[in-house]
Coordinates of C-alpha atoms and ligand atoms in Angstrom, one line a residue:
M30 CA 74.9 193.1 107.0
A31 CA 75.9 189.8 105.8
A32 CA 74.7 186.6 107.3
T33 CA 77.0 185.0 110.1
E34 CA 76.2 181.5 109.4
R35 CA 75.1 179.3 106.3
L36 CA 72.7 176.4 106.5
V37 CA 72.7 174.3 103.5
I38 CA 69.8 172.0 103.0
I39 CA 69.7 168.8 100.5
G40 CA 66.0 167.9 99.5
G41 CA 63.3 170.5 98.9
D42 CA 60.3 168.5 100.1
A43 CA 58.5 167.9 103.6
A44 CA 61.3 167.3 106.0
G45 CA 63.6 169.7 104.1
M46 CA 61.5 172.6 103.7
S47 CA 60.0 172.3 107.1
A48 CA 63.7 172.8 108.6
A49 CA 64.0 175.6 106.4
S50 CA 60.7 177.6 107.5
Q51 CA 61.6 176.7 111.0
A52 CA 65.0 177.9 111.0
R53 CA 63.7 181.2 109.4
R54 CA 61.1 181.6 111.9
M55 CA 64.2 181.3 114.7
K56 CA 66.5 183.5 112.7
G57 CA 66.3 186.4 110.1
P58 CA 68.6 186.3 106.9
D59 CA 70.7 188.8 108.5
E60 CA 71.8 186.1 110.9
L61 CA 71.3 183.0 108.9
E62 CA 71.6 182.2 105.2
I63 CA 69.6 179.3 104.2
V64 CA 70.5 177.4 100.9
A65 CA 68.3 174.6 100.0
F66 CA 69.0 172.4 96.8
E67 CA 66.3 170.2 95.1
R68 CA 67.1 168.1 92.0
G69 CA 63.1 167.6 91.1
H70 CA 60.8 170.2 89.2
F71 CA 58.8 171.0 92.6
S72 CA 59.0 172.0 96.3
S73 CA 56.8 171.1 99.1
F74 CA 54.4 169.1 97.5
S75 CA 52.0 166.3 99.0
A76 CA 52.9 163.0 97.6
C77 CA 50.3 161.6 100.0
G78 CA 47.9 163.2 97.7
I79 CA 49.0 161.8 94.4
P80 CA 46.5 158.8 94.6
Y81 CA 43.6 161.4 95.0
W82 CA 44.9 163.4 92.1
V83 CA 45.1 160.5 90.0
S84 CA 41.6 159.5 91.2
G85 CA 40.3 162.8 90.3
D86 CA 39.1 163.3 94.0
V87 CA 41.7 166.3 93.9
G88 CA 41.1 168.2 90.8
E89 CA 44.4 170.1 90.0
R90 CA 48.3 169.1 90.6
D91 CA 48.9 172.4 91.9
E92 CA 46.5 171.9 94.9
L93 CA 48.9 169.3 96.1
I94 CA 51.7 172.0 96.2
A95 CA 52.0 173.6 99.7
R96 CA 54.5 176.4 98.9
T97 CA 55.9 176.9 95.6
P98 CA 59.8 177.7 94.9
Q99 CA 58.8 181.4 95.0
E100 CA 57.0 181.6 98.0
H101 CA 60.0 180.0 99.7
R102 CA 62.2 182.7 98.1
K103 CA 60.0 185.5 99.3
R104 CA 60.8 184.2 102.9
A105 CA 64.6 184.4 102.5
I106 CA 65.3 181.0 101.9
D107 CA 67.4 180.5 98.7
L108 CA 65.7 177.3 97.1
R109 CA 68.0 176.4 93.9
M110 CA 65.7 174.0 91.9
R111 CA 66.9 171.2 89.7
T112 CA 70.1 171.4 91.4
E113 CA 71.4 168.1 92.4
V114 CA 73.6 167.3 95.4
T115 CA 76.4 165.1 94.2
E116 CA 78.7 165.0 97.0
I117 CA 79.0 165.7 100.7
D118 CA 82.4 167.0 101.9
V119 CA 82.0 166.1 105.8
T120 CA 85.8 167.3 106.2
G121 CA 85.6 170.7 104.2
S122 CA 82.2 171.3 105.3
R123 CA 80.9 172.0 101.8
V124 CA 78.4 170.1 99.1
H125 CA 79.0 169.6 95.4
T126 CA 76.2 170.4 93.2
R127 CA 75.3 169.9 89.7
D128 CA 72.7 171.6 87.8
V129 CA 70.4 169.1 86.4
E130 CA 69.7 171.0 83.2
T131 CA 72.6 172.5 82.1
G132 CA 75.6 170.1 83.9
A133 CA 77.1 173.4 85.4
D134 CA 79.0 172.4 88.8
S135 CA 80.4 174.2 91.9
W136 CA 81.2 173.7 95.7
T137 CA 78.9 175.3 98.4
G138 CA 80.3 175.5 102.0
Y139 CA 78.2 175.2 105.0
D140 CA 78.3 175.9 108.8
K141 CA 75.1 173.7 109.2
L142 CA 74.0 170.7 107.1
V143 CA 70.4 169.5 106.8
I144 CA 70.0 165.8 104.9
A145 CA 66.4 165.5 103.8
T146 CA 67.0 163.3 100.6
G147 CA 63.8 161.3 101.3
A148 CA 63.2 157.7 100.0
R149 CA 63.4 156.1 96.7
P150 CA 61.0 153.6 95.4
I151 CA 61.9 149.8 95.0
R152 CA 62.3 149.1 91.7
P153 CA 63.2 145.5 91.0
P154 CA 65.4 144.6 88.0
L155 CA 62.6 143.0 86.3
P156 CA 62.4 142.2 82.7
G157 CA 60.1 144.9 81.2
I158 CA 60.3 147.2 84.3
D159 CA 60.9 150.5 82.1
A160 CA 58.2 149.7 79.6
P161 CA 56.0 152.2 78.7
G162 CA 52.7 151.9 80.6
V163 CA 54.6 150.9 83.7
H164 CA 54.5 153.9 86.3
G165 CA 55.8 154.7 89.8
V166 CA 53.6 157.1 91.9
Q167 CA 56.7 158.9 93.8
T168 CA 56.7 162.6 92.5
L169 CA 54.4 164.8 90.8
D170 CA 56.0 164.1 87.6
D171 CA 55.0 160.6 88.0
G172 CA 51.4 161.1 88.7
Q173 CA 51.1 163.3 85.7
A174 CA 53.1 160.5 83.6
L175 CA 50.3 158.2 84.9
L176 CA 47.5 160.5 84.3
D177 CA 49.1 161.1 80.7
T178 CA 49.1 157.3 80.1
L179 CA 45.5 157.0 81.5
A180 CA 44.0 159.2 79.0
R181 CA 45.8 157.7 76.2
T182 CA 45.2 154.1 76.8
E183 CA 42.6 152.2 74.8
G184 CA 42.7 149.1 77.3
R185 CA 40.7 148.9 80.6
R186 CA 42.9 146.5 82.5
A187 CA 45.5 147.6 85.3
V188 CA 47.7 145.7 87.7
V189 CA 49.1 147.2 90.6
I190 CA 52.1 145.4 92.3
G191 CA 52.1 145.5 95.7
A192 CA 49.2 145.6 98.4
G193 CA 50.5 148.2 100.8
Y194 CA 48.8 151.6 101.4
I195 CA 50.1 153.1 98.2
G196 CA 49.1 149.9 96.4
V197 CA 45.4 150.0 97.2
E198 CA 44.9 153.6 97.3
M199 CA 46.4 153.4 93.7
A200 CA 44.0 150.4 92.9
E201 CA 41.1 152.7 94.0
A202 CA 42.1 155.6 91.9
L203 CA 42.7 153.1 88.7
L204 CA 39.0 151.6 89.6
K205 CA 37.8 155.4 89.5
H206 CA 38.8 155.6 85.7
G207 CA 36.9 152.2 85.0
Y208 CA 39.7 150.0 85.2
E209 CA 39.5 146.4 86.0
V210 CA 42.1 146.0 88.7
T211 CA 44.5 143.0 89.8
I212 CA 46.8 143.4 92.7
V213 CA 49.6 141.3 92.8
N214 CA 51.1 140.9 96.3
R215 CA 54.0 139.0 97.5
S216 CA 52.7 138.8 101.1
E217 CA 50.3 136.3 102.4
Q218 CA 47.6 139.0 102.8
P219 CA 47.0 142.6 101.7
M220 CA 48.3 145.2 103.6
A221 CA 51.2 143.5 105.4
T222 CA 51.6 146.3 108.2
L223 CA 48.5 144.3 109.7
D224 CA 48.5 140.7 110.9
P225 CA 47.4 138.2 108.1
D226 CA 43.8 137.7 110.0
M227 CA 43.1 141.7 109.6
G228 CA 44.8 141.7 105.9
R229 CA 42.1 139.0 105.1
L230 CA 39.6 141.4 105.7
V231 CA 41.0 143.9 103.7
H232 CA 41.3 141.1 100.9
E233 CA 37.6 140.3 101.3
A234 CA 36.6 143.7 101.1
L235 CA 38.6 144.4 97.7
S236 CA 36.9 141.5 96.0
S237 CA 33.5 142.8 97.1
M238 CA 34.6 145.9 95.2
G239 CA 35.7 144.1 92.0
I240 CA 39.3 144.4 92.9
T241 CA 41.1 141.1 92.4
T242 CA 44.1 140.5 94.8
V243 CA 46.7 137.7 94.2
S244 CA 48.6 136.9 97.4
G245 CA 51.7 135.2 98.2
T246 CA 53.2 135.5 94.5
A247 CA 56.1 137.4 93.3
V248 CA 56.2 139.2 89.9
T249 CA 58.8 137.6 87.5
G250 CA 58.7 140.2 84.5
I251 CA 56.5 142.4 82.8
A252 CA 55.5 141.2 79.3
T253 CA 55.7 143.7 76.2
G254 CA 53.7 143.9 73.0
D255 CA 54.9 144.5 69.4
D256 CA 54.8 148.1 70.4
G257 CA 57.0 147.6 73.5
R258 CA 54.3 148.7 75.8
V259 CA 53.2 146.7 78.6
R260 CA 51.0 143.6 78.0
A261 CA 50.9 141.6 80.9
V262 CA 52.6 141.0 84.4
T263 CA 54.0 137.6 84.8
T264 CA 54.5 135.3 87.8
D265 CA 55.9 132.0 88.3
D266 CA 52.5 130.2 87.4
A267 CA 50.3 133.1 85.8
E268 CA 50.1 135.9 83.7
Y269 CA 47.8 138.9 84.3
P270 CA 47.0 141.3 81.2
A271 CA 47.5 144.8 81.8
D272 CA 47.3 148.0 79.8
V273 CA 49.0 149.9 82.8
V274 CA 50.9 148.7 85.5
V275 CA 51.5 150.8 89.1
L276 CA 54.3 150.1 91.1
G277 CA 53.8 150.3 94.8
I278 CA 56.5 147.9 96.2
G279 CA 57.7 150.2 98.7
V280 CA 60.7 152.5 99.5
E281 CA 64.0 152.4 100.8
P282 CA 66.1 155.5 102.5
E283 CA 67.8 157.5 99.8
T284 CA 71.2 157.5 101.7
T285 CA 73.7 157.2 98.5
L286 CA 75.4 160.5 99.3
A287 CA 75.2 159.9 103.1
R288 CA 76.9 156.6 102.7
A289 CA 79.6 158.0 100.5
A290 CA 80.3 160.6 102.9
G291 CA 80.6 157.9 105.7
L292 CA 77.9 159.0 108.0
P293 CA 76.4 156.4 110.2
L294 CA 73.6 154.3 108.7
G295 CA 71.5 151.8 110.6
R296 CA 70.5 148.0 109.5
H297 CA 67.6 149.6 107.5
G298 CA 70.0 151.6 105.3
G299 CA 68.4 154.9 107.0
L300 CA 70.7 157.8 108.9
L301 CA 71.2 157.3 112.3
T302 CA 70.4 160.3 114.7
D303 CA 70.2 161.3 118.2
L304 CA 67.0 162.8 119.8
A305 CA 67.8 166.2 118.3
M306 CA 67.6 164.8 114.9
R307 CA 71.7 165.3 114.8
V308 CA 73.4 162.6 112.4
R309 CA 75.0 160.6 115.5
G310 CA 78.7 161.9 115.6
H311 CA 78.1 164.9 113.7
G312 CA 77.4 168.2 115.6
N313 CA 76.7 170.2 112.5
I314 CA 74.5 167.7 110.6
W315 CA 70.9 167.1 111.0
A316 CA 69.0 164.3 109.2
G317 CA 65.5 163.8 108.9
G318 CA 62.2 162.5 107.1
D319 CA 62.2 159.4 104.9
C320 CA 66.1 159.0 105.0
V321 CA 66.3 158.5 108.5
E322 CA 65.7 155.3 111.0
V323 CA 63.5 156.3 114.2
L324 CA 63.2 154.8 117.5
D325 CA 60.0 152.4 117.6
L326 CA 58.7 153.3 121.5
V327 CA 56.9 150.0 121.5
S328 CA 59.5 147.7 120.5
G329 CA 62.5 149.7 121.3
R330 CA 63.8 149.2 118.2
E331 CA 65.1 151.4 115.1
R332 CA 62.8 151.3 112.2
H333 CA 62.5 152.8 108.7
I334 CA 59.0 154.4 108.3
A335 CA 58.6 156.7 105.3
L336 CA 55.6 158.6 106.5
G337 CA 54.9 162.5 105.7
T338 CA 53.8 162.8 109.2
H339 CA 57.3 162.1 110.6
A340 CA 59.0 163.9 107.9
N341 CA 57.1 167.2 108.6
K342 CA 58.0 167.0 112.2
H343 CA 61.3 165.9 112.0
G344 CA 61.7 168.8 109.8
Q345 CA 60.3 171.1 112.3
I346 CA 62.5 170.2 115.2
I347 CA 65.6 170.3 113.0
G348 CA 64.9 173.8 111.8
A349 CA 64.4 174.7 115.7
N350 CA 67.8 173.4 116.4
A351 CA 69.5 174.5 113.5
G352 CA 68.1 177.9 114.2
G353 CA 69.6 178.0 117.4
G354 CA 66.5 176.6 119.5
Y355 CA 66.0 173.2 121.1
G356 CA 63.7 170.4 120.2
T357 CA 63.6 166.7 120.3
F358 CA 61.9 163.9 118.3
P359 CA 61.3 161.0 120.8
G360 CA 60.3 158.5 118.4
V361 CA 57.1 157.0 116.8
V362 CA 54.5 154.1 118.1
G363 CA 54.0 153.4 114.2
T364 CA 50.5 154.7 113.3
A365 CA 49.1 154.7 110.0
V366 CA 45.7 155.2 108.2
S367 CA 44.8 154.5 104.5
K368 CA 41.5 153.6 102.8
V369 CA 40.3 152.1 99.6
C370 CA 36.8 153.3 98.5
E371 CA 34.7 153.3 101.4
L372 CA 37.0 150.6 103.2
E373 CA 39.5 152.4 106.0
I374 CA 42.3 150.5 107.5
A375 CA 44.7 151.4 110.4
R376 CA 47.1 150.5 112.6
T377 CA 49.6 151.4 115.5
G378 CA 51.9 149.7 117.7
L379 CA 53.3 146.2 117.1
R380 CA 51.8 143.4 115.0
E381 CA 52.0 139.8 116.7
K382 CA 55.0 138.8 114.6
D383 CA 56.9 142.1 115.8
A384 CA 56.1 141.2 119.4
R385 CA 57.4 137.8 118.7
A386 CA 60.4 139.1 117.0
V387 CA 61.4 141.5 120.6
G388 CA 60.5 138.6 123.0
L389 CA 57.1 139.9 124.1
R390 CA 54.7 137.9 125.4
Y391 CA 51.2 138.9 124.5
V392 CA 47.2 138.2 124.3
T393 CA 45.0 139.5 121.6
A394 CA 41.3 140.2 121.3
T395 CA 39.4 140.8 118.2
I396 CA 35.8 142.3 118.5
E397 CA 33.2 143.4 115.8
S398 CA 31.0 146.7 116.7
T399 CA 29.9 149.7 114.9
S400 CA 31.0 153.2 114.0
R401 CA 27.7 154.6 115.5
A402 CA 24.9 153.4 117.9
G403 CA 23.8 150.3 116.3
Y404 CA 20.2 151.8 115.8
F405 CA 21.7 155.3 114.2
P406 CA 21.3 155.5 110.4
G407 CA 24.7 155.0 108.7
A408 CA 26.2 152.6 111.6
A409 CA 29.1 150.9 109.7
P410 CA 30.9 147.5 111.0
M411 CA 34.3 147.5 111.9
T412 CA 36.6 144.9 113.2
V413 CA 39.3 146.0 116.0
K414 CA 42.3 143.7 117.0
M415 CA 44.3 144.8 120.1
L416 CA 47.5 143.1 121.4
A417 CA 48.2 143.3 125.1
E418 CA 51.2 142.4 127.1
R419 CA 50.8 139.4 129.0
R420 CA 51.0 139.8 132.9
T421 CA 51.3 143.7 132.8
G422 CA 48.3 144.1 130.4
R423 CA 50.2 147.0 128.8
L424 CA 48.8 148.0 125.2
L425 CA 51.1 146.6 122.5
G426 CA 49.2 147.5 119.4
V427 CA 45.9 148.0 117.5
Q428 CA 44.6 147.2 114.1
I429 CA 41.2 148.6 112.7
V430 CA 39.3 147.6 109.3
G431 CA 36.2 149.0 108.7
R432 CA 33.9 151.6 106.9
E433 CA 33.5 155.3 107.3
G434 CA 34.9 156.6 110.9
A435 CA 36.9 153.4 111.9
G436 CA 40.2 154.5 110.7
K437 CA 41.1 157.7 113.0
R438 CA 39.8 155.7 115.8
V439 CA 43.5 154.5 116.0
D440 CA 44.5 157.8 117.2
I441 CA 43.1 156.8 120.5
A442 CA 45.4 153.6 120.5
A443 CA 48.2 155.5 119.7
V444 CA 47.7 158.2 122.5
A445 CA 47.2 155.3 124.9
L446 CA 50.5 153.5 123.4
T447 CA 52.4 156.6 123.7
A448 CA 51.3 157.2 127.3
G449 CA 52.1 153.5 128.1
M450 CA 48.7 152.8 129.3
T451 CA 47.4 149.2 130.1
V452 CA 44.4 147.7 128.1
E453 CA 42.4 148.0 131.6
Q454 CA 43.5 151.7 131.8
M455 CA 42.0 151.9 128.3
T456 CA 38.6 150.7 129.3
A457 CA 38.1 153.6 131.9
L458 CA 39.0 156.6 129.1
D459 CA 36.4 159.4 129.0
L460 CA 35.8 159.2 125.1
G461 CA 32.8 161.7 123.7
Y462 CA 29.9 159.8 123.0
A463 CA 26.4 160.6 121.2
P464 CA 24.7 158.1 119.1
P465 CA 25.8 159.8 115.7
F466 CA 29.3 159.0 116.7
S467 CA 29.7 156.0 118.4
P468 CA 27.9 153.1 120.4
V469 CA 28.1 153.9 123.9
W470 CA 30.9 151.7 124.4
D471 CA 33.4 152.8 121.8
P472 CA 34.5 150.4 119.5
V473 CA 38.2 151.0 121.0
L474 CA 36.9 150.4 124.3
V475 CA 35.0 147.0 123.9
A476 CA 38.4 145.7 122.3
A477 CA 40.1 147.1 125.5
R478 CA 37.6 145.5 127.9
K479 CA 38.0 141.8 125.8
A480 CA 41.8 142.3 125.9
T481 CA 41.7 143.1 129.9
A482 CA 39.8 139.8 130.4
A483 CA 42.4 138.1 128.1
V484 CA 45.3 139.3 130.1
R485 CA 43.8 137.9 133.3
K486 CA 42.6 134.9 132.1
A487 CA 46.4 134.4 130.8
G488 CA 47.7 135.2 134.2
M489 CA 51.5 135.0 134.1
Ligands
LIG24 C1 51.7 157.9 96.5 C2 52.4 158.2 97.9 C3 51.3 158.4 98.9 C4 51.5 158.8 100.5 N1 50.6 158.8 101.4 C5 51.3 159.2 102.7 C6 49.9 159.4 103.7 O1 48.8 159.0 103.5 N2 50.2 159.6 104.6 C7 51.9 160.1 105.2 O2 52.0 160.2 106.2 N3 52.7 159.6 104.2 C8 52.3 159.3 102.9 N4 53.5 159.2 102.0 C9 55.0 159.3 102.2 C10 55.2 160.8 102.3 O3 55.0 161.4 101.1 C11 56.8 160.8 102.6 O4 56.9 160.1 103.6 C12 57.5 162.3 102.6 O5 57.2 162.9 101.4 C13 58.8 162.4 103.0 O6 59.3 163.5 102.8 P1 60.9 164.0 102.8 O7 60.8 165.1 102.8 O8 61.3 162.8 103.7 O9 61.0 163.0 101.3 P2 60.9 163.4 100.0 O10 59.3 164.1 100.1 O11 61.0 162.0 99.2 O12 61.7 164.5 99.8 C14 63.3 164.4 99.4 C15 63.5 165.4 98.3 O13 64.8 165.5 98.3 C16 65.1 165.6 96.7 N5 66.2 164.9 96.7 C17 66.9 163.5 97.0 N6 68.5 163.7 96.7 C18 68.9 164.8 96.3 C19 70.0 165.3 95.8 N7 71.1 164.5 95.9 N8 70.1 166.6 95.7 C20 68.9 167.5 95.6 N9 67.7 167.2 96.0 C21 67.5 165.7 96.6 C22 64.2 164.8 96.1 O14 63.9 164.9 94.6 C23 63.1 165.1 96.8 O15 62.3 166.1 96.6 C24 52.9 158.9 100.7 C25 54.0 158.9 99.8 C26 53.4 158.5 98.4 C27 54.5 158.3 97.4

């Protein structure tokens, strides 16, 4: 029996294929035909794993592939690889596609459409940016190209442009290949998703690992040698020799198709959706993953946060809805965790500048503690910074920098933020305790106690 409806998906990675898989769980092929278009070489791969593949922690590229195109096809999802969608005709309910290899083009009609086109890396038009030896790390092809360069390169100096989480993770990977690593970074401190006082701790830890961080400096170009290959990264006042350069400057939503189709975009350039991830004003079009803006539940503002954790959830909700079920995505609290060598870096909620930007008055508390009972072998130091709203004491944000066991503690704060808890309520949280896992007062609770005192002291 022919399917009664066709679901078309643009983008074959986290959001798109999660949507496809969930929709298929909801409806069989006799009811719903699912056609997905992916312009790249891979489906359902973990870009998050690229730094660890490049570093050698993960041995094989294919370990990063959660589901191959063949596996998707076995589940009656018609995934068409190397096929780019070049236009969405909203009025005609159809998409125009072009085969990347042959150039053959055609139109495919849809009853329901999912846009899951992800984000594109920011690549400023700097002189020399396309020179051999300069690498992005967005796709598995990028990762392979970088590994090929590392295998071929005689030199030993690497520059990473950008000190966000991808920049610092890549710095670790290059360090593991024996490179002298310099990170050049425009913000005041590395990890601009933290407050500068916490970013300073990251800076110090990076230097203790032998990574040089140059902050508050914009790159002006990439100098090349006689062979045309990268030779150095230049700024206004210095030149940093480089045999290989990795770009970690950030991403922006890939919404070229959506913009051309007249779909609603927000102030960060991402698609705007309702809680069911339906594109606002369009009953049969959904969007999710890095191409959308999300509601920040703490600030009440729309933000663009490109994270796989959101993309997978979006996809699942979209698939449920497109498959005739029901699901909603309420928003995010802005939780992220990363590591560079043994240093763990985590954040959730608002930084001081985010709180100020939305007019929230706040107090801060910063504490030093350890990952285990102080007397237990392996106890490692960590710093926890907490923001609470003045007067109400509502938790607004937490940042953690420390060694093993520090990073995932941020999840306690993520739950407290989601539940709208005050820092005083947090002090009574019944968290697990035994000396190998934490001091009797967990560092997050110590910070909550200090923040509670700060709220009381601040009064109104
Ligand atoms: C190096 C790195 C490390 C990361 N680490 C983490 C981490 O630790 N934790 C975390 O939560 N997130 C991490 N992320 C982010 C995470 O990978 C992304 O948020 C996630 O992949 C987004 O999924 P998506 O499906 O929205 O977009 P994408 O994964 O970008 O997929 C979109 C797909 O759409 C395809 N596409 C786009 N336009 C078209 C078109 N017109 N026609 C056909 N196909 C199209 C693209 O080729 C792409 O395959 C990392 C990202 C990188 C690059």
